[in-house]
Coordinates of C-alpha atoms and ligand atoms in Angstrom, one line a residue:
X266 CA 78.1 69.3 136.6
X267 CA 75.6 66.7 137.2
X268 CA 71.7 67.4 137.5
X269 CA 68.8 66.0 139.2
X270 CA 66.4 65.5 135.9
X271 CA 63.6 64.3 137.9
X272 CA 61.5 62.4 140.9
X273 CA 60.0 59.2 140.7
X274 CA 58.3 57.7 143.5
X275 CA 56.7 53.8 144.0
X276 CA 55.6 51.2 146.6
X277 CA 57.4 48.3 147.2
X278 CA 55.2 45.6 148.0
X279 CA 57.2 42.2 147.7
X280 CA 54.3 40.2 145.7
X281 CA 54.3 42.9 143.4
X282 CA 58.0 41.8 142.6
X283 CA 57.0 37.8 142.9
X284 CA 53.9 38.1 140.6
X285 CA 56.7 39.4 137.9
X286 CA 59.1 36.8 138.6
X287 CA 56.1 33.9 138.5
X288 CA 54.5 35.4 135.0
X289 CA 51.3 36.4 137.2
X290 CA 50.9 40.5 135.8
X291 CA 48.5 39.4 133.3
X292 CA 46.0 37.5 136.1
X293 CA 42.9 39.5 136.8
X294 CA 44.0 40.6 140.6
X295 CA 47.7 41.7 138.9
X296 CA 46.5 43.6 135.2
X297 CA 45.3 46.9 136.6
X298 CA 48.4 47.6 138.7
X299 CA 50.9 46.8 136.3
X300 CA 48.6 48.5 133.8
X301 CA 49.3 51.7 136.1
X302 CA 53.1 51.1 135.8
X303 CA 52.8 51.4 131.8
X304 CA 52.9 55.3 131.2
X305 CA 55.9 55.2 134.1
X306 CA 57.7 53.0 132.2
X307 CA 57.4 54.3 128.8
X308 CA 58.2 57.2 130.6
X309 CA 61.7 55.6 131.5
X310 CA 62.7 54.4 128.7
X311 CA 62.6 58.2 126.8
X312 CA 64.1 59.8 130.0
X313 CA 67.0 56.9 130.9
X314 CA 69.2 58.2 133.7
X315 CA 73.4 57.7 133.9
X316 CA 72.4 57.1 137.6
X317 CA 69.3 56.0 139.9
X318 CA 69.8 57.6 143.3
X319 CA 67.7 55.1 145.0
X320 CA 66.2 55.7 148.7
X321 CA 64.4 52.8 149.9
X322 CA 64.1 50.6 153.2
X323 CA 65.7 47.3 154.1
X324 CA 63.5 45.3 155.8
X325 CA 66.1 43.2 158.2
X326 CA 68.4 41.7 155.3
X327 CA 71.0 43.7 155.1
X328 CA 71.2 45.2 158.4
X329 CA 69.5 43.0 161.2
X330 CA 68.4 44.3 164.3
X331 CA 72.1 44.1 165.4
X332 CA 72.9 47.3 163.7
X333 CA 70.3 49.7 162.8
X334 CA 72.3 53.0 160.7
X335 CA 69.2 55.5 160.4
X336 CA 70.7 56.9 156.7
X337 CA 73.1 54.5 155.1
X338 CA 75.0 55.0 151.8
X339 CA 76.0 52.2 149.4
X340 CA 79.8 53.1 148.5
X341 CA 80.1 49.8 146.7
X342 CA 80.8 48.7 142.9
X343 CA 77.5 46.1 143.3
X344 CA 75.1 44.6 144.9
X345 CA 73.6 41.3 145.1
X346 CA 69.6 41.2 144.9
X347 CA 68.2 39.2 148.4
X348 CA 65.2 38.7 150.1
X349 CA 63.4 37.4 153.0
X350 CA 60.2 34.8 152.4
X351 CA 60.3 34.3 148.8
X352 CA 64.2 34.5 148.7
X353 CA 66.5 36.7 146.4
X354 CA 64.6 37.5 143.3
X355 CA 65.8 36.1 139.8
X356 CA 66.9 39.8 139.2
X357 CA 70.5 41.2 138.2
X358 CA 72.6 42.6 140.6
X359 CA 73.0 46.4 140.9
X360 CA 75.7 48.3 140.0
X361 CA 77.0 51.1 142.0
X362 CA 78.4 54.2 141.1
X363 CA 81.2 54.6 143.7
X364 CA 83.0 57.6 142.7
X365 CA 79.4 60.2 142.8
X366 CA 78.6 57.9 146.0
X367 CA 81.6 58.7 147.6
X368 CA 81.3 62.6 146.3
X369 CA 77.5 62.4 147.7
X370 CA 79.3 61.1 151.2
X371 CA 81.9 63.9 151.5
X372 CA 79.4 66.5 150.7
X373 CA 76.3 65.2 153.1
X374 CA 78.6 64.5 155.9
X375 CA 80.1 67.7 155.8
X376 CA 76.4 69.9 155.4
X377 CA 75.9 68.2 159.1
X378 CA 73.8 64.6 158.1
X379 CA 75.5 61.5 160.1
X380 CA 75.7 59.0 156.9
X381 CA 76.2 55.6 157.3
X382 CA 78.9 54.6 154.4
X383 CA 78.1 51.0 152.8
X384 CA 80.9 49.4 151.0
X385 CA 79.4 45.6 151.2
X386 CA 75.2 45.0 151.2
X387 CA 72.6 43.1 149.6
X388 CA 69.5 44.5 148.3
X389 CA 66.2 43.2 149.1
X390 CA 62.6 44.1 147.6
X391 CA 62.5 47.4 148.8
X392 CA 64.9 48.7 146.3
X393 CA 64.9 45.7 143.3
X394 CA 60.6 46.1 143.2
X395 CA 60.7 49.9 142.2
X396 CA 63.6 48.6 139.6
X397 CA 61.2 46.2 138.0
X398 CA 58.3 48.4 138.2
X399 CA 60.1 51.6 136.5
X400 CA 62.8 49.9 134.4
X401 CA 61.2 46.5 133.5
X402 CA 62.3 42.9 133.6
X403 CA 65.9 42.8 132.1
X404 CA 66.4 40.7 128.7
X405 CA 67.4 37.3 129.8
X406 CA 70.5 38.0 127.3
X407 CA 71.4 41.2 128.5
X408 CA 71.1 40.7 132.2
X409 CA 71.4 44.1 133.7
X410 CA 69.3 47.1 135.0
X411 CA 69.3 50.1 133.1
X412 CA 71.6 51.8 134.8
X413 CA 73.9 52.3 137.7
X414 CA 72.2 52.8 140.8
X415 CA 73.1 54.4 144.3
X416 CA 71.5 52.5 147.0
X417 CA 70.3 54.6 149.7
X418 CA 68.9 53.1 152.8
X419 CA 66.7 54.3 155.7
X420 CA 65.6 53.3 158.9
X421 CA 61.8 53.0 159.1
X422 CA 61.7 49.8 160.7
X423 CA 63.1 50.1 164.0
X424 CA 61.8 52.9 166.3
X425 CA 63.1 55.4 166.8
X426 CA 63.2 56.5 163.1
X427 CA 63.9 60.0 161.2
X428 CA 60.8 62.4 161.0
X429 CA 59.4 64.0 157.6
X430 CA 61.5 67.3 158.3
X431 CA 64.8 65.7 159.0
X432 CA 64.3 63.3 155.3
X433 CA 63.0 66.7 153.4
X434 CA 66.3 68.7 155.0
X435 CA 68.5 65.6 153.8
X436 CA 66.8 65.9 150.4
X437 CA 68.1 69.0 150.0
X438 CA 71.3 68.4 150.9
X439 CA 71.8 65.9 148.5
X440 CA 70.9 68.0 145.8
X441 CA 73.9 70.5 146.5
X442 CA 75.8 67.2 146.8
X443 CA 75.0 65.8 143.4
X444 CA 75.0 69.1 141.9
X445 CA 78.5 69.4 142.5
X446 CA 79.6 66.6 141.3
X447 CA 82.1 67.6 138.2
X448 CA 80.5 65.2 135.2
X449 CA 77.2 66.3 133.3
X450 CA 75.7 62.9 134.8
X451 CA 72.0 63.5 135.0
X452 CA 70.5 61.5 137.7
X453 CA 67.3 60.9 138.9
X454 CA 66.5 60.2 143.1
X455 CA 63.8 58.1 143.4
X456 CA 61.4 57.7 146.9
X457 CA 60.1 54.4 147.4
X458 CA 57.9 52.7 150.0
X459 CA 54.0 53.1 151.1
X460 CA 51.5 53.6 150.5
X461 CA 49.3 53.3 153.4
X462 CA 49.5 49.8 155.0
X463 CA 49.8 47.9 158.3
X464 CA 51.1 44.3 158.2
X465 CA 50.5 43.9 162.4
X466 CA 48.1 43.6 165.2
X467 CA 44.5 44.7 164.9
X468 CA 44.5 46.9 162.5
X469 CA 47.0 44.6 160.2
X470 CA 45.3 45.3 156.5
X471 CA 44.5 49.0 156.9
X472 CA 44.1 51.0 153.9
X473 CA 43.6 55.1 153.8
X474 CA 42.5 56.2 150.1
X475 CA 41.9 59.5 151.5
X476 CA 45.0 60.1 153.3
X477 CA 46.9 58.2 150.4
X478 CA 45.6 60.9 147.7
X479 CA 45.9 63.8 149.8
X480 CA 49.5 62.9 150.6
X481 CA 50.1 62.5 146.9
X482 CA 48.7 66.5 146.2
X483 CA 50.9 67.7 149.0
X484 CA 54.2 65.5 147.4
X485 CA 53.3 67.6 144.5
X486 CA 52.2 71.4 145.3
X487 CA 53.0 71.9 149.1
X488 CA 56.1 69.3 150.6
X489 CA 57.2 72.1 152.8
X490 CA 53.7 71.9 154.4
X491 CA 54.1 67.9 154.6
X492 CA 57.0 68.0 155.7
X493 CA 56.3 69.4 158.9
X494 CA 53.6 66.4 159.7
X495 CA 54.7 64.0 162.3
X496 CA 55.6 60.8 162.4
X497 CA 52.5 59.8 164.3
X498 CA 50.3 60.5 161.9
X499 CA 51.8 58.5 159.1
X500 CA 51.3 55.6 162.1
X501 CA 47.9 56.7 163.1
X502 CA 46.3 57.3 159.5
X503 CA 48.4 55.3 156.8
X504 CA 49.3 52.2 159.3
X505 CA 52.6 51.2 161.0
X506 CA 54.2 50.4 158.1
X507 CA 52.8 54.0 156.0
X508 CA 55.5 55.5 157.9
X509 CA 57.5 54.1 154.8
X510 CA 56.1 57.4 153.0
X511 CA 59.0 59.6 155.1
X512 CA 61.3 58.2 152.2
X513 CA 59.8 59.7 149.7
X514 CA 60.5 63.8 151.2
X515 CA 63.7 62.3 150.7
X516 CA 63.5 62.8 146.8
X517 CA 61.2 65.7 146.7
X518 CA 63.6 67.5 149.0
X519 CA 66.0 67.2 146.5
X520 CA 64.1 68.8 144.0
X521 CA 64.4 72.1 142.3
X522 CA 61.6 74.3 143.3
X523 CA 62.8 73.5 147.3
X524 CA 65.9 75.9 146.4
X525 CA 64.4 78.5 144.0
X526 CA 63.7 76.9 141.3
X527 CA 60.8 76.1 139.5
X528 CA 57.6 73.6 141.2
X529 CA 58.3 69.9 138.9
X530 CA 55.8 68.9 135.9
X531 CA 53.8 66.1 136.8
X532 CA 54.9 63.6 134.2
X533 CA 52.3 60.3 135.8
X534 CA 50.4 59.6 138.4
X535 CA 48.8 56.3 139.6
X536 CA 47.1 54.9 142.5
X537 CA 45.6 51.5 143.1
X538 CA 44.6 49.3 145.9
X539 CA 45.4 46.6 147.2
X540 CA 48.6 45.0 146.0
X541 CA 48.6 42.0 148.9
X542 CA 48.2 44.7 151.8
X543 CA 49.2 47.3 150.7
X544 CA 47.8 50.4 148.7
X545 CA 50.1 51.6 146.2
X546 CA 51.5 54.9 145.0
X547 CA 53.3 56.1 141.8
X548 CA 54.4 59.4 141.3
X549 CA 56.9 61.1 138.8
X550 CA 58.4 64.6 138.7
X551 CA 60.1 66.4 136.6
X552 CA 62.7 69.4 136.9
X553 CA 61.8 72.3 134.9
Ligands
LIG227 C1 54.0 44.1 152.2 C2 54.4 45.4 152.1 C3 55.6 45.9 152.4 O1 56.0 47.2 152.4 C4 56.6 45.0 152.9 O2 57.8 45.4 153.1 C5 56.3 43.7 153.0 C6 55.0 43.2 152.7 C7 52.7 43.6 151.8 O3 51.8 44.4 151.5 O4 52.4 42.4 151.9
LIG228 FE1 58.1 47.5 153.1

């Protein structure tokens, strides 16, 4: 059967992904962020998935405000990288894993979760900046990402959007899902977005250390408790756009220790501010 190895969890911050693509991680303002990302990725590269379960945000490429699916998963064989502002990223495309995304469907759907399935969508920073972060820039002669990946978007742009509980319930169900799934794949799911940060109005450029760090010790030793905190006050403390951090009780909710099993091992943690506007978050768990 396949098995959920482990959690990993990152901000997504678009200048994070152009200061790779424009040679800029060595510059003063860059060195001690990517310097963060180091043990994560060394950490990657001894721990390489078959599959990325990937839950991020699309921020109006894919889906514009024409059609807003709160959970939406990508059935397709690939994806093509694209962006808004600095434009698609010099970055491979993804490849899918239709056949465990399909399986995933079936099984999610049918423990009560209203899916969205995917079979045509491009990718913007929200899921190819984690990529880069965790897996590295791709050699220019072998131009792919690690591994295939299972894009899994969420609605936390348009109000109204899905509440802690509701992404830590999903979790779960997706672990039953992809614990069913008859190959020994081992996959990891992967929560991306935050940390705090507004991008809007008069508080545009607010940072929460405090909140930040505290939310990172509850990820790790009490999700059930944080789970149960309302959307307002990811809004109210972390900034309109911190209520990105509902993603990530997407992939702890899939974790062992929320059906029995034993609490993760914290493989890294990293925090740093600011990355443009934007305090960023790095987190990986392991199953036991
Ligand atoms: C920034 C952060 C985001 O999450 C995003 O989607 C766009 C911009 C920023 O900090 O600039
Ligand atoms: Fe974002």
């Amino acid at each position: 059967m396949a098995k959920i190895t482990a959690s990993v969890y990152t901000s997504h911050v678009p200048a994070i992904g152009a200061a790779i693509d424009l040679g800029k991680t060595h510059e003063p303002y860059w060195q001690p962020l990517f310097a963060g990302y180091e043990p994560g990725k060394k950490w990657f590269k001894d721990n390489k998935p078959d599959v990325i379960f990937l839950v991020y945000n699309d921020h109006a490429t894919a889906f514009s405000l024409e059609m807003i699916p709160t959970f939406a998963i990508g059935t397709a064989a690939e994806y093509q990288p694209a962006d808004e502002g600095w434009g698609p990223r010099p970055v491979p495309k993804v490849q899918g894993h239709p056949e465990l995304a399909a399986h995933i469907a079936q099984s999610v759907i049918q423990q009560d979760f209203d899916l969205t399935i995917v079979n045509k969508m491009d990718v913007d920073h929200g899921l190819t900046v984690p990529l880069s972060l965790v897996c590295g820039t791709p050699d220019k002669d072998k131009f792919e990402w690690p591994c295939p990946v299972i894009p899994f978007a969420v609605n936390v742009v348009q109000y109204p959007v899905p509440s802690g509980r509701r992404c830590f319930e999903l979790g779960k169900a997706i672990r039953k899902a992809i614990e069913s799934y008859d190959e020994p794949l081992n996959v990891q799911i992967w929560g991306t977005g935050g940390m705090s940060h507004q991008l809007q109005g008069p508080r545009a450029g607010l940072i929460n250390k405090a909140w930040d760090n505290a939310f990172l010790d509850e990820m790790i030793a009490s999700p059930e408790t944080l789970a149960n905190k309302p959307h307002i006050d990811y809004v109210r403390e972390a900034g309109s756009e911190g209520i990105e951090l509902v993603m990530w009780l997407i992939a702890r909710g899939a974790m062992a220790d929320t059906a029995g099993g034993k609490a993760p091992k914290v493989a890294h943690r990293f925090y740093h501010v600011p990355a443009s506007n934007t305090a960023v978050g790095h987190l990986i768990l392991e199953n036991q």
